[in-house]
GROMACS .gro file of C-alpha atoms in nm:
model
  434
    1UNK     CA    1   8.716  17.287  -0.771
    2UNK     CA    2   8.761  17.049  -1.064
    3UNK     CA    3   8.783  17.178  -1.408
    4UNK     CA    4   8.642  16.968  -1.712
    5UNK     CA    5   8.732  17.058  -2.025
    6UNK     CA    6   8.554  16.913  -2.373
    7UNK     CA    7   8.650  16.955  -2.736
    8UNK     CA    8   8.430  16.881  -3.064
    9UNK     CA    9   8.598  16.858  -3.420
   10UNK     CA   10   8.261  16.771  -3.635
   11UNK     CA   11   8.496  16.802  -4.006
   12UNK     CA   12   8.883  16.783  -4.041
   13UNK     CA   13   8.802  17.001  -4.363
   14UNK     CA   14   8.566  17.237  -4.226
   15UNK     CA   15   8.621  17.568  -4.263
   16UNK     CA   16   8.538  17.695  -3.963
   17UNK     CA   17   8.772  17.661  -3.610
   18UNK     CA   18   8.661  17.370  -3.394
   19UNK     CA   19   8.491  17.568  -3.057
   20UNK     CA   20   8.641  17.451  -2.721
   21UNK     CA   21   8.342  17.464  -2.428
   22UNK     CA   22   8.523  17.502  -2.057
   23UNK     CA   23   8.266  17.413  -1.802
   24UNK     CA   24   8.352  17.441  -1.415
   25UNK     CA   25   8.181  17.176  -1.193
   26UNK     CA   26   8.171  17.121  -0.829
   27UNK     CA   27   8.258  16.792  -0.729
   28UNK     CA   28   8.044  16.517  -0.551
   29UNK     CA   29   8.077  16.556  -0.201
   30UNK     CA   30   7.894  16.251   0.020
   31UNK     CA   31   7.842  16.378   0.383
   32UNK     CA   32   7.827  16.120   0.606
   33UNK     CA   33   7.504  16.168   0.899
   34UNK     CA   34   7.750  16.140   1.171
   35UNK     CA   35   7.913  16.408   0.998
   36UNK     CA   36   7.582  16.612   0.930
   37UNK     CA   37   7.455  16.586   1.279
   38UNK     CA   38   7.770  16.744   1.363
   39UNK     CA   39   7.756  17.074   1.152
   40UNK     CA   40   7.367  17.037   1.287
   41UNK     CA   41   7.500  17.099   1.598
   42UNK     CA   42   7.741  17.355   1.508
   43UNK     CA   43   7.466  17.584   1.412
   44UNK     CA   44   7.232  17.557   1.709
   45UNK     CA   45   7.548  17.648   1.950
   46UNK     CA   46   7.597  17.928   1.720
   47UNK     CA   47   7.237  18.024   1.800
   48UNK     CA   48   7.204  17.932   2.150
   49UNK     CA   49   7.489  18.002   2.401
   50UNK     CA   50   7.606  17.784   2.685
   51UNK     CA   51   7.454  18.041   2.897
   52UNK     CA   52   7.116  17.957   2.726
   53UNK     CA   53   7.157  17.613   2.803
   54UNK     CA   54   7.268  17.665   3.185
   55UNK     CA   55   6.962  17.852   3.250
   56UNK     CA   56   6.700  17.655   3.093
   57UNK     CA   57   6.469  17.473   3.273
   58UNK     CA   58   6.348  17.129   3.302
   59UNK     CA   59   6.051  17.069   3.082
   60UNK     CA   60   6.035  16.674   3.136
   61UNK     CA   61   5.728  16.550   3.251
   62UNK     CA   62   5.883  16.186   3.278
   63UNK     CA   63   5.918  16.003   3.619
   64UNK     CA   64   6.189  15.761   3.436
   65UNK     CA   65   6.448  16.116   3.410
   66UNK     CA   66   6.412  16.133   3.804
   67UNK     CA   67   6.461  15.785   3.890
   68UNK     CA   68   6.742  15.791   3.640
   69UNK     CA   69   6.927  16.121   3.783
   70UNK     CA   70   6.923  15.945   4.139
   71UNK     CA   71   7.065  15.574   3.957
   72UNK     CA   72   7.343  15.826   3.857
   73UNK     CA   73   7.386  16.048   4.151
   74UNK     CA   74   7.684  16.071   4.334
   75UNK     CA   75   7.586  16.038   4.728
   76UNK     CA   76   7.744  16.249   4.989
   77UNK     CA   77   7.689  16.319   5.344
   78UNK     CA   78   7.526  16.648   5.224
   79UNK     CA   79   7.244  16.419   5.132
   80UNK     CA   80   7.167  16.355   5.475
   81UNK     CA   81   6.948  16.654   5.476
   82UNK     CA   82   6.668  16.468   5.351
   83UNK     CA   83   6.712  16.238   5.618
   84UNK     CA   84   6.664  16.546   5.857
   85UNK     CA   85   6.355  16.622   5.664
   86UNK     CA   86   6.201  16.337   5.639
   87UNK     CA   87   6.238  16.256   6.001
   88UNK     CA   88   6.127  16.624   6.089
   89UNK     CA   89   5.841  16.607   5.861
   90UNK     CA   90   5.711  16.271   5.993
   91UNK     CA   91   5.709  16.380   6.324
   92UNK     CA   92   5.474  16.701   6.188
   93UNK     CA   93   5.253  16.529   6.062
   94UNK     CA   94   5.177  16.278   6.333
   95UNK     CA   95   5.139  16.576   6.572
   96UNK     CA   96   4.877  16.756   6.368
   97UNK     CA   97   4.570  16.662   6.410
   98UNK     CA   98   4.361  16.890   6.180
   99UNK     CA   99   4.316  16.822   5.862
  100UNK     CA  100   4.261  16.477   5.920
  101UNK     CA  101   4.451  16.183   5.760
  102UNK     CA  102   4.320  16.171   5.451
  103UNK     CA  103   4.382  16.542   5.367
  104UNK     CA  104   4.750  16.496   5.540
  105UNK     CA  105   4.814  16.186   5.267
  106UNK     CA  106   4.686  16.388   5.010
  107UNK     CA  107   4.864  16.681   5.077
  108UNK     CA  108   5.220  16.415   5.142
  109UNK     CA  109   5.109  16.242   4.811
  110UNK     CA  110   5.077  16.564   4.590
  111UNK     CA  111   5.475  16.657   4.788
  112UNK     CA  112   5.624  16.284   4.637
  113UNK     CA  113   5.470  16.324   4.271
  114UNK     CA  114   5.572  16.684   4.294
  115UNK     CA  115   5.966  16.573   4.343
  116UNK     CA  116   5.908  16.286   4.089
  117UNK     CA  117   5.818  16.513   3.823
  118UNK     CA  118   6.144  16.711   3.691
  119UNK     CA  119   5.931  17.027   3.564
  120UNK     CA  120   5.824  17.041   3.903
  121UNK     CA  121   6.107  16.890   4.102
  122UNK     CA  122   6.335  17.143   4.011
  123UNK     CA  123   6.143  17.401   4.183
  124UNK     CA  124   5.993  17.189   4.484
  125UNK     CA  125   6.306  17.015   4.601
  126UNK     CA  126   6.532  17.329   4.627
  127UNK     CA  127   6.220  17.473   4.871
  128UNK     CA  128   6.158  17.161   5.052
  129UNK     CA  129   6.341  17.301   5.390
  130UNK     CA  130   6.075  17.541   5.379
  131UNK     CA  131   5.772  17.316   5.341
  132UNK     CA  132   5.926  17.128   5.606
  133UNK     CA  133   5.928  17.446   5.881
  134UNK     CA  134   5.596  17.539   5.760
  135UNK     CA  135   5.443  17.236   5.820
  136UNK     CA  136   5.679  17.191   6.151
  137UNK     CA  137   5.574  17.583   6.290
  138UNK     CA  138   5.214  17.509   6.220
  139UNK     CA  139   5.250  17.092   6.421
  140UNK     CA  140   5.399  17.338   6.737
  141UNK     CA  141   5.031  17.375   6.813
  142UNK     CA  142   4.977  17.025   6.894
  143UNK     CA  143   5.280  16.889   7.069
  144UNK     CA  144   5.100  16.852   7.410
  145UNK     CA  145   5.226  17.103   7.668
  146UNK     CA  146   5.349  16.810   7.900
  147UNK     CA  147   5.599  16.716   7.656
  148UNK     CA  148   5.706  17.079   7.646
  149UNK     CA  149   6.009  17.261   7.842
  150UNK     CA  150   5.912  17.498   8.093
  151UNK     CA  151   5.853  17.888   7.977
  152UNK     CA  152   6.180  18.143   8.060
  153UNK     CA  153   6.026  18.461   8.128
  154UNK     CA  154   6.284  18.661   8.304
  155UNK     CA  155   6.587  18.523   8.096
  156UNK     CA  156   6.519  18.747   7.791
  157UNK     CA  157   6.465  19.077   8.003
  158UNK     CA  158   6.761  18.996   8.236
  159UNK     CA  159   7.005  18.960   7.938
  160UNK     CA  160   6.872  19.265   7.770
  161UNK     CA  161   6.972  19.427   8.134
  162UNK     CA  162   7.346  19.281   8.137
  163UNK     CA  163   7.406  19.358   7.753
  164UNK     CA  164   7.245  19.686   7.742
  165UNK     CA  165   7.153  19.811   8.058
  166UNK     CA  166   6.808  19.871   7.997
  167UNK     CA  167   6.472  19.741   7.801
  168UNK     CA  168   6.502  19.884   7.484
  169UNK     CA  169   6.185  19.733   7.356
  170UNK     CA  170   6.013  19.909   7.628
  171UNK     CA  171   6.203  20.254   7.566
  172UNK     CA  172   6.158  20.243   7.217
  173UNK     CA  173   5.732  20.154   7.260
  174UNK     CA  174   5.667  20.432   7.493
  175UNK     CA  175   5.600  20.702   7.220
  176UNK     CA  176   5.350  20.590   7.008
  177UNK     CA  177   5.180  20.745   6.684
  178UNK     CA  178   4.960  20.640   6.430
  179UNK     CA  179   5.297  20.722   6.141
  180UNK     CA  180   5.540  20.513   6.352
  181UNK     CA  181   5.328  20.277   6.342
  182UNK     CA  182   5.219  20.254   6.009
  183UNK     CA  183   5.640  20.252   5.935
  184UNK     CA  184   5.714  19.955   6.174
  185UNK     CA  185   5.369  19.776   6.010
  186UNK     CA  186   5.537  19.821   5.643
  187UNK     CA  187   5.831  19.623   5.703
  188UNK     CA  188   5.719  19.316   5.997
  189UNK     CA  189   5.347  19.303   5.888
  190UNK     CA  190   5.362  19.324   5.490
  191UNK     CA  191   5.728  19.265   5.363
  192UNK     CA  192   5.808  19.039   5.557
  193UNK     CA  193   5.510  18.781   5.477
  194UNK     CA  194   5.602  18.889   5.062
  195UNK     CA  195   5.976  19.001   5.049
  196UNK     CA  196   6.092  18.615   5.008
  197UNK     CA  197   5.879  18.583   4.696
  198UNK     CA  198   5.976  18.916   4.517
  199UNK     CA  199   6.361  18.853   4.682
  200UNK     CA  200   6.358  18.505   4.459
  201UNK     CA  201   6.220  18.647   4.179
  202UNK     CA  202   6.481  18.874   4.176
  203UNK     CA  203   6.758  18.630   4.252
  204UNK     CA  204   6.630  18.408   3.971
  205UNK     CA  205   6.645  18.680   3.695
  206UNK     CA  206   6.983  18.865   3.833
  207UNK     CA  207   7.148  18.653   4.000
  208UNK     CA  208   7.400  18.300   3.896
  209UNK     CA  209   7.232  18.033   3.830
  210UNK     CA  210   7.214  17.829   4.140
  211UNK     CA  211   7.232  18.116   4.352
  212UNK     CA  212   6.772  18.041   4.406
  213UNK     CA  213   6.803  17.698   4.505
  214UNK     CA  214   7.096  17.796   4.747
  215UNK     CA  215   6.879  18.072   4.872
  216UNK     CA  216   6.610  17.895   4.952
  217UNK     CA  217   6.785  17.638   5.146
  218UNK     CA  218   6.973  17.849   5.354
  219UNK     CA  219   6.641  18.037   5.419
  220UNK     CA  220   6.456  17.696   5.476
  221UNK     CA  221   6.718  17.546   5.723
  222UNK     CA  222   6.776  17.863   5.870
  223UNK     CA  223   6.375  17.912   5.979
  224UNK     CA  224   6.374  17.553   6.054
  225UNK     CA  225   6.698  17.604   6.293
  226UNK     CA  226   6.526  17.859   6.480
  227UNK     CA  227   6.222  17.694   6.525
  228UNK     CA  228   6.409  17.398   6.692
  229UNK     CA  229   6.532  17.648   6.914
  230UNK     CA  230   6.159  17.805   7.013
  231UNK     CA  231   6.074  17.454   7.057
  232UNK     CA  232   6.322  17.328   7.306
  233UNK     CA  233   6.372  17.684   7.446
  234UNK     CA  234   6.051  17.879   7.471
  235UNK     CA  235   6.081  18.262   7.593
  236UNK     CA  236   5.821  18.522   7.635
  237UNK     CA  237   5.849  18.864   7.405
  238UNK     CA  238   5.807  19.187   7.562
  239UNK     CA  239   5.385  19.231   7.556
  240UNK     CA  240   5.381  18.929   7.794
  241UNK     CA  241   5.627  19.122   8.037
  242UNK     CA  242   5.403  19.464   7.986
  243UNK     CA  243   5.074  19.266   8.015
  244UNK     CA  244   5.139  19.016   8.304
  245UNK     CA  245   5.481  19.119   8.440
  246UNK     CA  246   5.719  18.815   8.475
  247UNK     CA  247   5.470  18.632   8.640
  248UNK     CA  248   5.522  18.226   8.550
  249UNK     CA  249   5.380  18.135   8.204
  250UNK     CA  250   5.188  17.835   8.055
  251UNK     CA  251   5.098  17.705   7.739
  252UNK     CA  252   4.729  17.813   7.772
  253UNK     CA  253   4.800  18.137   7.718
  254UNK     CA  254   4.701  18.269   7.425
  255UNK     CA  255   4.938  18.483   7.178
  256UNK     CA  256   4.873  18.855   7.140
  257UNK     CA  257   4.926  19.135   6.814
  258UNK     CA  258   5.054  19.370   7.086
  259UNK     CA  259   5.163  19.701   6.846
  260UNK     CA  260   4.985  19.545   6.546
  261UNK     CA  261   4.606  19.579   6.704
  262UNK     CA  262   4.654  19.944   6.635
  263UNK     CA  263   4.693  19.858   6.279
  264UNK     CA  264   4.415  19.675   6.300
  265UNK     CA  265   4.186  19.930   6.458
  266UNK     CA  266   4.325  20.213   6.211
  267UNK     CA  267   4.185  19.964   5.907
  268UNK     CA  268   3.882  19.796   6.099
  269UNK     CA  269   4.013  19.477   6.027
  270UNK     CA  270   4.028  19.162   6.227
  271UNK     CA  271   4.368  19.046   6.074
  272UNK     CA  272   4.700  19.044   6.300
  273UNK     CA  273   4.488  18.984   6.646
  274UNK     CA  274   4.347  18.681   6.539
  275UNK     CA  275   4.610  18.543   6.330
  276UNK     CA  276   4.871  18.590   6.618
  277UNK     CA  277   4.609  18.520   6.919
  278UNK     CA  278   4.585  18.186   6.746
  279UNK     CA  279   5.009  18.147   6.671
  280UNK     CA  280   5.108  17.756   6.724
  281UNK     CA  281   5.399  17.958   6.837
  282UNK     CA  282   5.338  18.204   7.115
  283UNK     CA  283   5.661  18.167   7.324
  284UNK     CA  284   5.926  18.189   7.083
  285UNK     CA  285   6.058  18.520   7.104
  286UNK     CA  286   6.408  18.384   7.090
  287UNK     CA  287   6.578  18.410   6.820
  288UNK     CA  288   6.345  18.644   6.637
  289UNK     CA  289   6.307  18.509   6.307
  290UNK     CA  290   6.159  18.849   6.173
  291UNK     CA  291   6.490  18.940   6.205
  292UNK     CA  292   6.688  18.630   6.076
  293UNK     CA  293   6.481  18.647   5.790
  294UNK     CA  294   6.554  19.037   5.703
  295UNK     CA  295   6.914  18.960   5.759
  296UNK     CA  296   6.953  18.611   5.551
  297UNK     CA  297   6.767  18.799   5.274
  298UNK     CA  298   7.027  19.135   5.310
  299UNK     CA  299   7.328  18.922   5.274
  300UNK     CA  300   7.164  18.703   4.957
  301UNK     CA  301   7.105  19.032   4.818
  302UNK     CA  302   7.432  19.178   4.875
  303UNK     CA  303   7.548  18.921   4.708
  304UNK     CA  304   7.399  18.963   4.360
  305UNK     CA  305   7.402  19.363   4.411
  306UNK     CA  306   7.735  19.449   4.633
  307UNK     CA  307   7.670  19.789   4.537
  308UNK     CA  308   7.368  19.787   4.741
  309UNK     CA  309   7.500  19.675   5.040
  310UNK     CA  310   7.430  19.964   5.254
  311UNK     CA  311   7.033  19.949   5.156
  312UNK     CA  312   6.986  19.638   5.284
  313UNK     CA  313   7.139  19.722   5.587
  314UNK     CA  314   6.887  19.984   5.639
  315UNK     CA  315   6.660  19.756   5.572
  316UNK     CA  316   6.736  19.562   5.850
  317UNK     CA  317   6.792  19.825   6.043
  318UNK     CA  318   6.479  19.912   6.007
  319UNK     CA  319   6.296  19.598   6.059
  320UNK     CA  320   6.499  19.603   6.360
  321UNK     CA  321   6.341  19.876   6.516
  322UNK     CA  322   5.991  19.775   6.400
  323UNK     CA  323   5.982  19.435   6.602
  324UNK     CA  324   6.120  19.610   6.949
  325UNK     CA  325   5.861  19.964   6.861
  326UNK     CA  326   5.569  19.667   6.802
  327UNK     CA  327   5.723  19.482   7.137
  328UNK     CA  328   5.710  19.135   6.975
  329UNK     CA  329   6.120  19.108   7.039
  330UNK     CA  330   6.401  19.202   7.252
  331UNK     CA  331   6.697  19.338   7.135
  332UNK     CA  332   6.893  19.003   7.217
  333UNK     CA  333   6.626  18.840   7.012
  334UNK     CA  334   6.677  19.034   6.715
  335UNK     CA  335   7.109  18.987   6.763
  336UNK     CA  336   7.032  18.630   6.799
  337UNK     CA  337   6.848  18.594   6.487
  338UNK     CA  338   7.054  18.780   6.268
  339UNK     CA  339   7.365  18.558   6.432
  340UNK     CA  340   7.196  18.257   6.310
  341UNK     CA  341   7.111  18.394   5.990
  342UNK     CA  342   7.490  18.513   5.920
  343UNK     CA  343   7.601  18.167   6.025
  344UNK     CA  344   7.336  17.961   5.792
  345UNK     CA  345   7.412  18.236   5.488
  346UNK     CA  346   7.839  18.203   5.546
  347UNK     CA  347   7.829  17.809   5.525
  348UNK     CA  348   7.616  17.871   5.220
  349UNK     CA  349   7.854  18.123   5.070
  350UNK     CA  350   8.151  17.878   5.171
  351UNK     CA  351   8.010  17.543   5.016
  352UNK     CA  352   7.732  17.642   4.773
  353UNK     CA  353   7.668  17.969   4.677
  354UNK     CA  354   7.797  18.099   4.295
  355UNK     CA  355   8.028  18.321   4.285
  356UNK     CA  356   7.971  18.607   4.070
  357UNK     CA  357   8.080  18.745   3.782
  358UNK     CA  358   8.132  19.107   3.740
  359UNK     CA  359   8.077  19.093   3.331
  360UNK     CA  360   7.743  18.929   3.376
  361UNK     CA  361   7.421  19.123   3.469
  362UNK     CA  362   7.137  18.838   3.411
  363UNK     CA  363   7.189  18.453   3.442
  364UNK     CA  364   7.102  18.403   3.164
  365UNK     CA  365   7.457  18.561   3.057
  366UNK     CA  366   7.651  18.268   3.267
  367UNK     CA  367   7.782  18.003   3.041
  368UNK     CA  368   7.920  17.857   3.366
  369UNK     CA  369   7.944  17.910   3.760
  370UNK     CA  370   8.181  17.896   4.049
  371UNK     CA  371   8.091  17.768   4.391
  372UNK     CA  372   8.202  17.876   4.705
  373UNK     CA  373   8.469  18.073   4.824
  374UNK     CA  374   8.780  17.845   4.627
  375UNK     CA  375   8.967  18.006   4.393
  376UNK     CA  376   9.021  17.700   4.164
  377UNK     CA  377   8.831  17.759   3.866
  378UNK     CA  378   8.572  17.481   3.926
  379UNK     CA  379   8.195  17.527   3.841
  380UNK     CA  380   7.883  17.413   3.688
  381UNK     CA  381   7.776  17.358   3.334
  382UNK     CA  382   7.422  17.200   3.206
  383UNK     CA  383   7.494  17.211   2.827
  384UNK     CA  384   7.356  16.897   2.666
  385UNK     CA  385   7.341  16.947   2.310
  386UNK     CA  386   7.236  16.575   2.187
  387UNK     CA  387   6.889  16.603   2.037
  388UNK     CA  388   6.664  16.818   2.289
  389UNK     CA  389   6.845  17.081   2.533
  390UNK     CA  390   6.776  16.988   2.849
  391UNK     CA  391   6.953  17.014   3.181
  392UNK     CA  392   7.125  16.763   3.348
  393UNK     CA  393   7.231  16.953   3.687
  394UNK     CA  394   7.235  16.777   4.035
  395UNK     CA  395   6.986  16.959   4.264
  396UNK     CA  396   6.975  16.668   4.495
  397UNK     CA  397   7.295  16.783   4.631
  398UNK     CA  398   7.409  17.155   4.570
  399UNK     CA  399   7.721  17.259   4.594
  400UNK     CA  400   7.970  16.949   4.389
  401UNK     CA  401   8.162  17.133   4.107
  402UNK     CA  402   8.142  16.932   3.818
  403UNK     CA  403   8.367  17.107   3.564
  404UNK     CA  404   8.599  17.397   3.486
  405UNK     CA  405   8.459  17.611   3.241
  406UNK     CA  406   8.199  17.605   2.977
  407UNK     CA  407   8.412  17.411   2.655
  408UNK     CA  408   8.588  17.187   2.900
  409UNK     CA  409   8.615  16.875   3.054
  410UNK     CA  410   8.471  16.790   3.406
  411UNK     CA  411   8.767  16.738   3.645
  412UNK     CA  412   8.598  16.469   3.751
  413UNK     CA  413   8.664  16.071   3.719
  414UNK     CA  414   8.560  15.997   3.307
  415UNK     CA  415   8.394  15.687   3.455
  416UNK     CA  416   8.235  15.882   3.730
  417UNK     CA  417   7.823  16.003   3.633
  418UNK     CA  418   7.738  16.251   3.399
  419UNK     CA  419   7.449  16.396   3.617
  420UNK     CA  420   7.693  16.647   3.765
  421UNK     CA  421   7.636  16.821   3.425
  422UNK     CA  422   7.796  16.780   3.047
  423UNK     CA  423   8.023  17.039   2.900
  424UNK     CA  424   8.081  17.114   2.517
  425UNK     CA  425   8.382  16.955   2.495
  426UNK     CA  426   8.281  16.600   2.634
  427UNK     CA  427   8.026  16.610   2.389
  428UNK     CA  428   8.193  16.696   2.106
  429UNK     CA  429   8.424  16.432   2.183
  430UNK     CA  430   8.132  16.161   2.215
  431UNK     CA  431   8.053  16.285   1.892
  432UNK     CA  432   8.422  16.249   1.737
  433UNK     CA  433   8.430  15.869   1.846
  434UNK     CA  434   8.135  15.737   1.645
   0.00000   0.00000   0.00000
């Protein structure tokens, strides 16, 4: 602070004392608009955290931000998944032959805009395994049966004879009651069809960010794995054995609701027996994917909530006896698809999965996240804090870490591509330079 000073003698013989006037005056600071952007900028990180910034979504509507994020992605053999899915979902959609074409090219054209788009591509291309086994379970239908492997009927009862000396499906069916089977309906004929939809919900809100798309990947690929496996290895589930013995079986045979035509006749509904009297699926009791499904979902769920670990389990358990009480599964069936399930949800964990953080309750408290099982303090940050906030993260491939901690640089090549995600630092120090 400067201080002027000013003096005023109006007469050398006047009387009176000449007054002094000290006046304080700021000086004339010129801000340059580098330099204003700057403190701009200060004050919206102030206001919004990193955390705010790695959990925002996309809210581009602009093709040119897609085709620009895969200019600047970095390719890896990761990426041949969508190789995988494309072939897969070619093949689908040859073999079905209702809708017709036109709907089909519709339906594929809607899919391609929908992964151009990044307000919608960030939610479409995560879940695009499990478009692609949807569309693939519901082509089964229409591969012609001549093309198809012969039926195993008396592998699935044999094993369950070697492993545990006896059909426990059978055991476990031979007392029925209208309250067991109202419990084995609640968890293989309601939350199974809606527990992925409330399970990501609740994954998005309280778990790491990244931990959805990882989900629903490992959920995608693992359905998709064990419909491969149906496909090329097609076993009859226990109400074939208790309706036509192990008699040879054929593709003309139609599927059955076995236990779950009881719920049907308790509601007077014509639900389960003609949804799984028409299943493109009938022979695929092994690996039971009602059980894969419960198990891939207990272990994503232990993993945001460890505390809870022991009621998803039950959970399991539960759903567990349900599909053997219903006889729509063996009990090899059900250790089969919970094997696959722990094997598609540990290679998840190992290469893609956040890591949490014991501090942080929502994601919307992460200012940055750690992948896999490494120690090294590598992880993701989307802060991008010139002009809009928007996110820059790499959902092609999930998985890359692309930089150490929130205020820090990436630890990858400075000429390598940004779209693994911008951190604080490098963008303050963009800043600094001009």
């Amino acid at each position: 602070m400067k201080k002027l000073n000013f003096s005023w003698r109006p007469d050398a013989s006047s009387p009176f004392p000449s007054p002094k006037l000290s006046l304080s005056m700021p000086p004339i600071r010129l801000v340059s608009p580098n330099s204003l952007k700057r403190r701009i900028r200060s004050a919206l990180r102030s206001r919004q955290s990193p955390a705010s910034n790695l959990a925002t979504l996309q809210t581009s509507f602009a093709p040119a931000d897609t085709l620009r994020a895969l200019r600047n992605h970095q390719w890896s053999y990761y990426d041949g998944q969508y190789i995988i899915l494309i072939i897969l979902g070619i093949f689908s959609l040859s073999m079905i032959e209702s809708p017709g074409a036109i709907i089909k090219t519709g339906i594929a054209s809607l899919l391609l805009t929908s992964l151009l788009l990044p307000i919608t591509r960030q939610f479409f291309l995560p879940f695009l395994p499990i478009i692609t086994y949807l569309v693939f379970f519901y082509a089964c239908g229409f591969i012609p049966s001549e093309y198809r492997p012969p039926i195993s009927v008396r592998v699935l009862p044999a094993l369950e004879n070697i492993f545990y000396g006896a059909n426990i499906s059978n055991i476990l069916s031979a007392h029925k009651a209208t309250m067991l089977d109202l419990l084995a309906w609640l968890p293989y004929g309601i939350i199974h069809f809606g527990g992925p939809f409330v399970i990501s919900g609740i994954i998005f809100i309280w778990g790491p960010p990244k931990t959805l798309p990882a989900f629903a990947k490992a959920f995608g690929y693992m359905n998709m794995a064990g419909a491969l496996i149906q496909v090329f290895f097609p076993t009859s589930p226990p109400w074939y054995e208790n309706k036509y013995g192990l008699a040879p079986a054929d593709y003309s045979i139609p599927g059955d609701p076995a236990g779950l035509a009881r719920i049907d006749k308790l509601f007077g509904v014509d639900l389960y027996t003609s949804t799984f009297t028409a299943s493109p699926m009938v022979f695929g009791a092994f690996p039971s994917l009602h059980a894969g499904c419960a198990t891939i979902e207990a272990l994503f769920l232990s993993h945001v909530f460890p505390r809870l670990t022991g009621l998803f389990v039950v959970y399991t358990m539960w759903l567990w006896w349900a599909t053997m009480y219903l006889s729509h599964h063996y009990a090899v069936d059900l250790v089969g698809g919970s094997l696959l399930a722990g094997i598609t949800f540990y290679i998840s964990k190992a290469k893609f999965l956040p890591r949490l953080q014991s501090d942080k309750s929502f994601r919307w408290d992460y200012d940055y996240v750690e992948i896999g099982d490494s120690h090294q303090e590598y992880g993701y940050t989307y802060t991008d804090l010139d002009g809009d906030f928007r996110s820059d993260s790499d959902e092609w491939t999930v998985g890359t870490s692309s930089s150490v901690s929130s205020g820090s640089r990436s630890p990858v090549d400075e000429n390598s591509s940004m779209w693994e995600g911008e951190t604080l630092a490098s963008q303050s120090d963009n800043d600094m330079g001009r």
